[in-house]
Coordinates of C-alpha atoms in Angstrom, one line a residue:
X1 CA 0.0 0.0 0.0
X2 CA 1.1 3.6 0.7
X3 CA 3.9 2.5 3.1
X4 CA 5.4 0.0 0.5
X5 CA 5.3 2.6 -2.2
X6 CA 7.1 5.2 0.0
X7 CA 9.9 2.8 1.0
X8 CA 10.2 1.6 -2.6
X9 CA 10.8 5.1 -3.7
X10 CA 13.5 5.6 -1.1
X11 CA 15.2 2.3 -2.1
X12 CA 14.9 3.3 -5.7
X13 CA 16.6 6.6 -5.1
X14 CA 19.4 5.0 -3.1
X15 CA 20.1 2.4 -5.8
X16 CA 19.9 5.0 -8.5
X17 CA 22.3 7.5 -6.8
X18 CA 24.8 4.7 -6.1
X19 CA 24.6 3.3 -9.6
X20 CA 25.0 6.7 -11.1
X21 CA 28.2 7.3 -9.0
X22 CA 29.7 4.0 -10.3
X23 CA 28.6 4.9 -13.8
X24 CA 30.4 8.2 -13.8
X25 CA 33.5 7.2 -11.8
X26 CA 34.5 3.6 -12.4
X27 CA 32.4 2.0 -15.2
X28 CA 35.2 1.1 -17.6
X29 CA 37.5 -0.3 -14.9
X30 CA 35.1 -1.9 -12.4
X31 CA 35.7 -5.5 -13.5
X32 CA 39.4 -5.2 -13.4
X33 CA 39.7 -3.7 -9.9
X34 CA 41.0 -5.8 -7.0
X35 CA 39.7 -5.7 -3.5
X36 CA 42.8 -4.1 -2.2
X37 CA 43.2 -1.4 -4.8
X38 CA 43.1 2.3 -4.0
X39 CA 40.2 2.9 -6.4
X40 CA 38.3 0.0 -4.8
X41 CA 38.8 1.4 -1.3
X42 CA 37.7 4.9 -2.5
X43 CA 34.6 3.4 -4.0
X44 CA 33.7 1.5 -0.8
X45 CA 34.2 4.7 1.3
X46 CA 31.9 6.7 -1.0
X47 CA 29.2 4.0 -1.1
X48 CA 29.4 3.7 2.7
X49 CA 28.6 7.4 2.9
X50 CA 25.7 6.9 0.5
X51 CA 24.4 4.0 2.6
X52 CA 24.5 6.0 5.8
X53 CA 23.1 9.2 4.3
X54 CA 20.3 7.4 2.5
X55 CA 19.4 5.3 5.6
X56 CA 19.2 2.0 3.8
X57 CA 19.7 -1.4 5.5
X58 CA 22.1 -3.0 2.9
X59 CA 23.8 -1.7 -0.2
X60 CA 25.3 -4.4 -2.5
X61 CA 27.1 -4.3 -5.8
X62 CA 26.9 -7.4 -8.0
X63 CA 28.8 -8.2 -11.3
X64 CA 26.3 -10.3 -13.4
X65 CA 27.2 -13.5 -15.2
X66 CA 25.2 -15.8 -17.4
X67 CA 23.2 -17.6 -14.7
X68 CA 24.7 -16.2 -11.5
X69 CA 26.1 -13.0 -10.0
X70 CA 29.4 -12.3 -8.1
X71 CA 29.3 -10.1 -5.0
X72 CA 31.6 -7.2 -5.6
X73 CA 30.8 -4.9 -2.7
X74 CA 28.5 -5.8 0.3
X75 CA 27.7 -3.0 2.7
X76 CA 25.4 -4.8 5.2
X77 CA 24.0 -4.3 8.6
X78 CA 25.3 -6.7 11.3
X79 CA 23.5 -9.9 10.4
X80 CA 24.5 -13.6 10.6
X81 CA 26.4 -14.9 7.6
X82 CA 26.6 -11.6 5.6
X83 CA 27.5 -11.6 1.9
X84 CA 31.2 -11.3 1.3
X85 CA 33.4 -10.2 -1.6
X86 CA 33.6 -13.0 -4.3
X87 CA 30.4 -14.9 -3.2
X88 CA 28.6 -16.4 -6.2
X89 CA 24.8 -16.0 -6.0
X90 CA 22.5 -17.8 -8.4
X91 CA 19.6 -15.8 -9.6
X92 CA 17.0 -18.4 -8.4
X93 CA 18.2 -18.0 -4.8
X94 CA 17.8 -14.3 -5.0
X95 CA 14.2 -14.5 -6.1
X96 CA 14.6 -11.3 -8.3
X97 CA 12.9 -12.3 -11.5
X98 CA 12.2 -8.7 -12.2
X99 CA 15.9 -8.0 -12.5
X100 CA 16.6 -10.8 -15.1
X101 CA 15.3 -8.8 -18.2
X102 CA 17.8 -6.0 -17.5
X103 CA 20.7 -8.5 -17.2
X104 CA 19.6 -10.5 -20.3
X105 CA 18.7 -7.5 -22.6
X106 CA 21.7 -5.4 -21.7
X107 CA 21.8 -2.4 -24.0
X108 CA 18.3 -3.1 -25.4
X109 CA 16.5 -2.4 -22.1
X110 CA 15.0 1.0 -21.5
X111 CA 14.7 0.3 -17.7
X112 CA 17.1 2.1 -15.4
X113 CA 15.7 0.9 -12.1
X114 CA 13.8 -2.3 -11.3
X115 CA 11.6 -2.7 -8.2
X116 CA 10.6 -5.9 -6.4
X117 CA 10.5 -7.9 -3.2
X118 CA 14.0 -8.7 -1.9
X119 CA 15.3 -12.2 -1.3
X120 CA 15.3 -13.3 2.4
X121 CA 18.8 -12.3 3.1
X122 CA 18.2 -11.6 6.7
X123 CA 16.5 -13.9 9.1
X124 CA 13.4 -12.7 10.8
X125 CA 13.0 -9.4 8.9
X126 CA 11.1 -8.2 5.9
X127 CA 12.8 -6.0 3.2
X128 CA 11.9 -3.9 0.3
X129 CA 14.6 -3.6 -2.4
X130 CA 15.4 -1.8 -5.6
X131 CA 18.0 -2.5 -8.2
X132 CA 19.7 -0.2 -10.7
X133 CA 21.9 -1.3 -13.6
X134 CA 25.4 0.2 -14.1
X135 CA 26.2 0.4 -17.9
X136 CA 29.5 1.3 -19.6
X137 CA 30.0 3.8 -22.4
X138 CA 28.7 1.1 -24.9
X139 CA 25.5 0.5 -22.9
X140 CA 26.5 -2.9 -21.7
X141 CA 25.5 -3.9 -18.1
X142 CA 28.7 -4.2 -16.1
X143 CA 27.3 -4.2 -12.5
X144 CA 24.0 -4.1 -10.6
X145 CA 23.4 -2.1 -7.4
X146 CA 20.9 -3.4 -4.8
X147 CA 19.5 -1.2 -2.0
X148 CA 17.5 -2.8 0.8
X149 CA 15.3 -1.2 3.4
X150 CA 14.2 -3.1 6.6
X151 CA 10.5 -2.6 7.3
X152 CA 10.3 -4.6 10.5
X153 CA 8.3 -2.9 13.2
X154 CA 6.6 -0.3 11.0
X155 CA 3.0 0.6 11.7
X156 CA 0.5 1.0 8.9
X157 CA -0.6 4.5 9.5
X158 CA -0.2 7.0 6.7
X159 CA 1.1 9.9 8.8
X160 CA 4.2 8.1 10.2
X161 CA 5.3 7.1 6.7
X162 CA 4.8 10.7 5.6
X163 CA 7.4 11.7 8.2
X164 CA 9.8 9.0 7.0
X165 CA 9.2 10.1 3.4
X166 CA 10.1 13.7 4.2
X167 CA 13.2 12.5 6.0
X168 CA 14.1 10.3 3.0
X169 CA 13.5 13.2 0.6
X170 CA 15.8 15.5 2.6
X171 CA 18.5 12.8 2.7
X172 CA 18.4 12.2 -1.0
X173 CA 18.4 15.8 -2.2
X174 CA 21.0 17.1 0.4
X175 CA 23.5 14.3 -0.2
X176 CA 23.3 15.1 -3.9
X177 CA 24.8 18.5 -3.3
X178 CA 28.3 17.0 -3.2
X179 CA 29.6 19.0 -0.3
X180 CA 32.7 17.8 1.5
X181 CA 32.4 14.7 3.6
X182 CA 33.1 16.3 7.0
X183 CA 30.7 19.1 6.4
X184 CA 28.0 16.7 5.2
X185 CA 28.3 14.5 8.3
X186 CA 28.0 17.5 10.6
X187 CA 25.4 19.6 8.9
X188 CA 23.3 17.0 7.0
X189 CA 23.7 13.3 8.0
X190 CA 23.6 13.7 11.8
X191 CA 20.6 16.1 11.9
X192 CA 18.7 13.8 9.5
X193 CA 19.5 10.7 11.5
X194 CA 18.1 12.5 14.6
X195 CA 14.9 13.3 12.6
X196 CA 14.6 9.8 11.3
X197 CA 15.1 8.2 14.8
X198 CA 12.4 10.5 16.3
X199 CA 10.1 9.6 13.4
X200 CA 10.7 5.9 14.1
X201 CA 10.0 6.4 17.8
X202 CA 6.6 7.9 16.8
X203 CA 5.9 4.8 14.6
X204 CA 6.7 2.5 17.5
X205 CA 5.1 4.4 20.4
X206 CA 2.4 6.5 18.6
X207 CA 3.7 9.6 20.5
X208 CA 5.5 12.3 18.6
X209 CA 7.7 13.5 21.4
X210 CA 11.4 14.4 21.8
X211 CA 11.7 16.9 19.0
X212 CA 14.1 19.3 20.8
X213 CA 15.5 22.5 19.2
X214 CA 19.0 21.0 19.1
X215 CA 19.4 21.1 15.3
X216 CA 21.0 24.4 14.3
X217 CA 21.8 24.0 10.6
X218 CA 20.2 27.2 9.5
X219 CA 18.4 25.6 6.6
X220 CA 15.3 23.6 5.8
X221 CA 16.3 20.7 8.2
X222 CA 16.2 23.1 11.1
X223 CA 12.9 24.5 9.9
X224 CA 11.4 21.0 9.6
X225 CA 12.7 20.0 13.0
X226 CA 11.2 23.1 14.7
X227 CA 8.0 22.6 12.9
X228 CA 7.8 18.9 13.9
X229 CA 8.6 19.9 17.5
X230 CA 5.8 22.4 17.6
X231 CA 3.5 19.8 16.0
X232 CA 4.5 17.2 18.6
X233 CA 3.4 19.5 21.4
X234 CA 0.2 20.3 19.6
X235 CA -0.6 16.7 19.1
X236 CA 0.0 16.0 22.8
X237 CA -2.4 18.8 23.8
X238 CA -5.0 17.7 21.3
X239 CA -4.8 14.1 22.5
X240 CA -5.6 15.2 26.1
X241 CA -8.6 17.3 25.1
X242 CA -10.2 15.6 22.1
X243 CA -12.2 12.4 21.8
X244 CA -10.9 9.6 19.7
X245 CA -13.3 10.3 16.8
X246 CA -11.8 13.8 16.4
X247 CA -8.1 12.7 16.1
X248 CA -8.1 12.7 12.3
X249 CA -9.3 16.3 12.2
X250 CA -6.7 17.4 14.7
X251 CA -3.9 15.7 12.8
X252 CA -5.0 17.3 9.6
X253 CA -4.8 20.7 11.3
X254 CA -1.3 19.9 12.5
X255 CA -0.3 19.0 9.0
X256 CA -1.5 22.4 7.8
X257 CA 0.7 24.1 10.4
X258 CA 3.7 22.0 9.3
X259 CA 3.1 22.9 5.7
X260 CA 2.7 26.6 6.5
X261 CA 6.0 26.7 8.5
X262 CA 7.8 24.8 5.8
X263 CA 6.6 27.2 3.1
X264 CA 7.5 30.3 5.2
X265 CA 10.9 28.6 5.9
X266 CA 11.6 28.6 2.2
X267 CA 11.6 32.4 2.0
X268 CA 15.1 33.3 0.5
X269 CA 17.6 35.7 1.9
X270 CA 18.2 38.8 -0.2
X271 CA 21.6 38.7 -2.0
X272 CA 22.5 42.2 -0.7
X273 CA 26.2 42.0 -1.9
X274 CA 25.2 41.2 -5.5
X275 CA 22.5 43.9 -5.6
X276 CA 24.7 46.6 -4.2
X277 CA 27.7 45.7 -6.3
X278 CA 25.8 45.7 -9.6
X279 CA 23.3 48.4 -8.8
X280 CA 20.1 46.4 -8.9
X281 CA 17.0 47.0 -6.7
X282 CA 14.9 43.9 -5.8
X283 CA 11.9 43.4 -3.5
X284 CA 9.5 40.5 -3.1
X285 CA 6.2 39.6 -1.4
X286 CA 4.9 36.3 -0.3
X287 CA 1.4 35.8 1.3
X288 CA 0.4 32.2 2.1
X289 CA -3.2 31.0 2.4
X290 CA -4.4 28.8 5.3
X291 CA -4.7 25.9 2.8
X292 CA -1.0 26.4 1.8
X293 CA -1.3 26.8 -2.0
X294 CA 1.6 25.7 -4.1
X295 CA 3.4 29.0 -4.9
X296 CA 7.0 29.7 -4.1
X297 CA 9.8 32.0 -5.2
X298 CA 13.6 31.8 -4.7
X299 CA 16.7 33.9 -5.6
X300 CA 20.2 33.1 -4.7
X301 CA 23.8 34.0 -5.8
X302 CA 25.4 31.5 -8.2
X303 CA 28.8 33.2 -8.0
X304 CA 30.3 36.6 -7.6
X305 CA 28.6 38.0 -10.7
X306 CA 25.4 35.9 -11.3
X307 CA 22.2 35.5 -9.4
X308 CA 19.4 33.0 -10.0
X309 CA 15.7 34.0 -9.8
X310 CA 13.0 31.2 -9.7
X311 CA 9.2 31.3 -9.5
X312 CA 7.4 28.0 -9.0
X313 CA 3.8 27.0 -8.7
X314 CA 1.9 23.7 -8.4
X315 CA -1.9 23.0 -8.1
X316 CA -1.5 20.7 -5.1
X317 CA -2.2 22.3 -1.7
X318 CA -1.4 21.5 1.9
X319 CA 1.4 19.4 3.2
X320 CA 1.8 17.6 -0.2
X321 CA 2.5 21.0 -1.9
X322 CA 5.0 22.1 0.8
X323 CA 7.0 18.8 0.5
X324 CA 7.0 18.9 -3.3
X325 CA 8.0 22.6 -3.4
X326 CA 10.8 21.8 -0.9
X327 CA 12.1 18.9 -3.0
X328 CA 11.9 21.0 -6.2
X329 CA 13.6 24.0 -4.6
X330 CA 16.5 21.8 -3.4
X331 CA 16.9 20.1 -6.8
X332 CA 16.7 23.4 -8.7
X333 CA 19.4 25.0 -6.4
X334 CA 21.7 22.0 -6.6
X335 CA 21.5 21.8 -10.5
X336 CA 22.0 25.5 -11.1
X337 CA 25.0 25.4 -8.8
X338 CA 26.4 22.2 -10.4
X339 CA 28.4 23.9 -13.2
X340 CA 26.3 22.6 -16.0
X341 CA 25.3 24.8 -18.9
X342 CA 22.0 26.6 -18.1
X343 CA 19.8 24.5 -20.6
X344 CA 21.5 21.3 -19.4
X345 CA 20.8 22.2 -15.8
X346 CA 17.1 22.8 -16.5
X347 CA 16.9 19.5 -18.4
X348 CA 18.4 17.7 -15.5
X349 CA 15.9 19.5 -13.1
X350 CA 13.1 18.3 -15.3
X351 CA 14.3 14.7 -15.4
X352 CA 14.9 14.4 -11.7
X353 CA 11.5 15.9 -10.8
X354 CA 9.8 13.6 -13.4
X355 CA 11.2 10.7 -11.2
X356 CA 10.4 12.4 -7.9
X357 CA 7.0 13.9 -8.3
X358 CA 4.3 11.3 -7.4
X359 CA 1.9 12.3 -10.2
X360 CA 2.9 13.6 -13.6
X361 CA -0.5 15.1 -14.2
X362 CA 0.3 17.7 -11.5
X363 CA 3.7 19.1 -12.6
X364 CA 5.5 22.3 -11.6
X365 CA 5.1 25.5 -13.6
X366 CA 8.5 27.2 -13.3
X367 CA 10.3 30.3 -14.5
X368 CA 14.1 30.0 -14.2
X369 CA 16.3 33.0 -14.8
X370 CA 20.0 33.8 -14.3
X371 CA 20.8 37.5 -13.8
X372 CA 24.3 38.5 -14.9
X373 CA 25.6 41.6 -13.1
X374 CA 28.5 42.2 -15.4
X375 CA 26.5 42.3 -18.6
X376 CA 23.2 43.5 -16.9
X377 CA 21.3 40.7 -18.7
X378 CA 18.9 38.0 -17.9
X379 CA 19.1 34.5 -19.4
X380 CA 15.9 32.6 -18.8
X381 CA 13.7 29.5 -19.6
X382 CA 9.9 29.5 -19.1
X383 CA 8.3 26.1 -18.3
X384 CA 4.6 27.1 -18.6
X385 CA 4.9 29.9 -16.0
X386 CA 3.2 33.3 -16.1
X387 CA 5.3 35.5 -18.5
X388 CA 7.0 38.3 -16.5
X389 CA 6.1 41.9 -17.4
X390 CA 9.0 44.1 -18.6
X391 CA 9.2 47.9 -18.7
X392 CA 11.8 49.7 -20.6
X393 CA 12.5 53.1 -19.2
X394 CA 10.1 55.6 -20.6
X395 CA 8.2 52.9 -22.5
X396 CA 5.0 51.0 -21.7
X397 CA 5.1 47.6 -19.9
X398 CA 5.0 44.6 -22.2
X399 CA 5.3 40.9 -21.6
X400 CA 8.8 39.4 -21.7
X401 CA 9.1 37.1 -24.8
X402 CA 8.8 33.6 -23.3
X403 CA 8.3 30.8 -25.8
X404 CA 6.7 28.3 -23.3
X405 CA 7.9 24.7 -22.7
X406 CA 6.0 21.9 -21.0
X407 CA 5.8 22.2 -17.2
X408 CA 8.7 20.7 -15.2
X409 CA 8.2 17.0 -14.5
X410 CA 5.5 16.3 -17.0
X411 CA 7.7 14.8 -19.7
X412 CA 10.8 12.9 -18.9
X413 CA 13.2 14.2 -21.6
X414 CA 12.9 17.8 -22.7
X415 CA 15.6 19.8 -24.6
X416 CA 15.5 23.5 -23.6
X417 CA 16.7 26.6 -25.4
X418 CA 17.6 29.7 -23.3
X419 CA 16.5 33.2 -24.1
X420 CA 18.2 36.5 -23.1
X421 CA 17.3 40.1 -22.5
X422 CA 19.6 43.0 -21.7
X423 CA 18.7 45.7 -19.1
X424 CA 19.4 49.4 -19.3
X425 CA 19.2 51.9 -16.5
X426 CA 15.6 52.3 -15.3
X427 CA 14.3 49.0 -16.7
X428 CA 12.0 46.9 -14.5
X429 CA 10.9 43.3 -14.6
X430 CA 7.9 41.9 -12.6
X431 CA 7.4 38.2 -11.8
X432 CA 4.0 37.2 -10.3
X433 CA 2.0 34.1 -9.4
X434 CA -1.7 33.4 -10.2
X435 CA -2.7 34.8 -6.9
X436 CA -1.9 38.4 -8.1
X437 CA -4.5 38.0 -10.8
X438 CA -7.1 37.1 -8.1
X439 CA -6.8 40.4 -6.3
X440 CA -9.6 42.9 -6.9
X441 CA -9.3 46.0 -9.1
X442 CA -10.8 49.4 -8.3
X443 CA -14.2 48.0 -9.3
X444 CA -14.0 44.9 -7.1
X445 CA -13.4 42.6 -10.1
X446 CA -10.5 40.2 -10.2
X447 CA -7.4 41.4 -12.1
X448 CA -6.4 39.7 -15.3
X449 CA -3.1 40.0 -17.1
X450 CA -4.3 42.9 -19.3
X451 CA -5.7 44.8 -16.3
X452 CA -2.5 44.2 -14.4
X453 CA -0.4 45.5 -17.4
X454 CA -2.7 48.6 -17.7
X455 CA -2.4 49.4 -14.0
X456 CA 1.4 49.2 -14.2
X457 CA 1.5 51.5 -17.3
X458 CA -0.7 54.0 -15.4
X459 CA 1.9 54.0 -12.7
X460 CA 5.1 54.2 -14.8
X461 CA 6.2 57.3 -13.0
X462 CA 6.0 55.7 -9.6
X463 CA 9.1 54.4 -7.9
X464 CA 9.4 50.6 -7.4
X465 CA 8.8 51.0 -3.7
X466 CA 5.6 52.9 -4.4
X467 CA 4.6 50.3 -7.0
X468 CA 5.0 47.4 -4.6
X469 CA 2.9 49.3 -2.0
X470 CA 0.1 49.9 -4.6
X471 CA 0.1 46.1 -5.4
X472 CA -0.2 45.4 -1.6
X473 CA -3.0 47.9 -1.3
X474 CA -5.2 45.9 -3.7
X475 CA -5.4 43.1 -1.2
X476 CA -7.4 44.9 1.5
X477 CA -7.9 41.7 3.5
X478 CA -4.2 41.0 3.5
X479 CA -4.9 37.3 3.0
X480 CA -4.9 36.7 -0.8
X481 CA -2.1 34.2 -1.4
X482 CA 0.5 35.4 -3.9
X483 CA 4.2 35.6 -4.8
X484 CA 5.6 38.8 -6.4
X485 CA 9.2 39.7 -7.3
X486 CA 10.1 43.2 -8.7
X487 CA 13.6 43.9 -10.1
X488 CA 14.9 47.3 -11.3
X489 CA 18.2 48.1 -13.0
X490 CA 19.5 51.3 -11.4
X491 CA 22.7 51.8 -13.2
X492 CA 24.6 50.2 -16.1
X493 CA 28.4 50.4 -15.6
X494 CA 29.2 49.9 -19.2
X495 CA 30.5 52.5 -21.7
X496 CA 28.4 52.9 -24.8
X497 CA 29.3 54.6 -28.1
X498 CA 27.8 55.3 -31.4
X499 CA 29.1 55.2 -35.0
X500 CA 27.1 56.7 -37.8
X501 CA 28.3 56.0 -41.3
X502 CA 26.7 55.6 -44.7
X503 CA 26.0 52.0 -45.7
X504 CA 28.7 51.9 -48.3
X505 CA 31.5 49.3 -48.8
X506 CA 34.3 51.8 -48.3
X507 CA 33.1 52.3 -44.7
X508 CA 33.5 48.7 -43.6
X509 CA 36.9 49.5 -42.1
X510 CA 35.4 52.0 -39.7
X511 CA 32.7 49.6 -38.6
X512 CA 35.3 46.9 -37.9
X513 CA 37.5 49.2 -35.9
X514 CA 34.5 50.5 -33.9
X515 CA 33.4 46.9 -33.1
X516 CA 36.9 46.0 -32.1
X517 CA 37.0 48.8 -29.5

């Protein structure tokens, strides 16, 4: 049921990440390595970190043969008679028929990960396992990674598994950032292990207690721990006051509070150094609804001269929306910081979210832009988001040309093409969510994009601070959920020149010299 699906997803992610590491690091040499080689020890150390960070019971690497497999690496929990290097395991003993097509078909198989029930490798416990094939440059299967999760002692309630799913998501996306091992252990693995242990205690005792404010990582993990701590106290109070038949309603209310705190915890810090250095002005607004609608914005520095701006929305609401936006935010940040080209990073974001989002009929609508301070330009890709509104100084507002792509996570493989716009002094760009269009105009009717553009044109002489205040004033109740980001280019530190010549062949030398300078 729901619990098996959640643990399958976690095992699948662990197998995939480990196989992907082997694929990029040791594919061509994996069969020739010896157990005592330096590369082999390095591989075991990295996979040990993955096993701990991803909270799996066992992580095993096999080299397949014709009718059996050889154990290559076996990272197991303390169990009687564990698998060892060089053990020969026949396929019939493993009971993994779902894996055989990958091994038999080799390069003709489109599957990357196979899910199924594990063999009974550990006495007295039940496991859920996933396998992922490691292929060389020619597409031949050279190894298979198995990830096992022990499900003994788990309760069948949906809420405890939701907590474990959130912990697993955080583990997967944070480990993927590739930070140094010591920093990862101190800032990621240990806090997540605390959260996981506390969640397991809740599964065993049906009491969500012990969430102390002892995790000080300054990021989403701390926000989640604090939110769960507050929720634990609320649940304890509710249990004392409410009858048994009202428990489900109280739990739903607690989930809403978690979702709201998670969403507020994703509010980004202003990149003051970047804005001050390159003479940009930026302001933003975020108003969440009690139902926690799926709107989010983010901006962060990529390096000394570039800043990313992201606006995301999803039709899901409540805790599901908050979790999915948190996963998407982390994946988007890690890929934009990965060093890939901009289109390749967005393509990888789409592919990962296609695998992570539970339903492809509810994908993310995303605008992703990279603001370059040195050239005062914006490179961007629009995945079915609201087209931002651009104002050139002294000219009317108009929509930024945004040839739309499919939403993120709807189609597995998408090839993106970036677009670019250059700013001059006084230019403004407004990003907005659907909630802005729900605010009433002066006649009490909801705004639409044309009314919004007309209102902006009527206020072209207003300062950006005044413009943000006027947008806020439209929401007299102060409760209409929305996300707004306004950017203004205040100064362009670039010398400009002009050359006026007649369009005659003899003037080509002047044009070339002007372009050279």
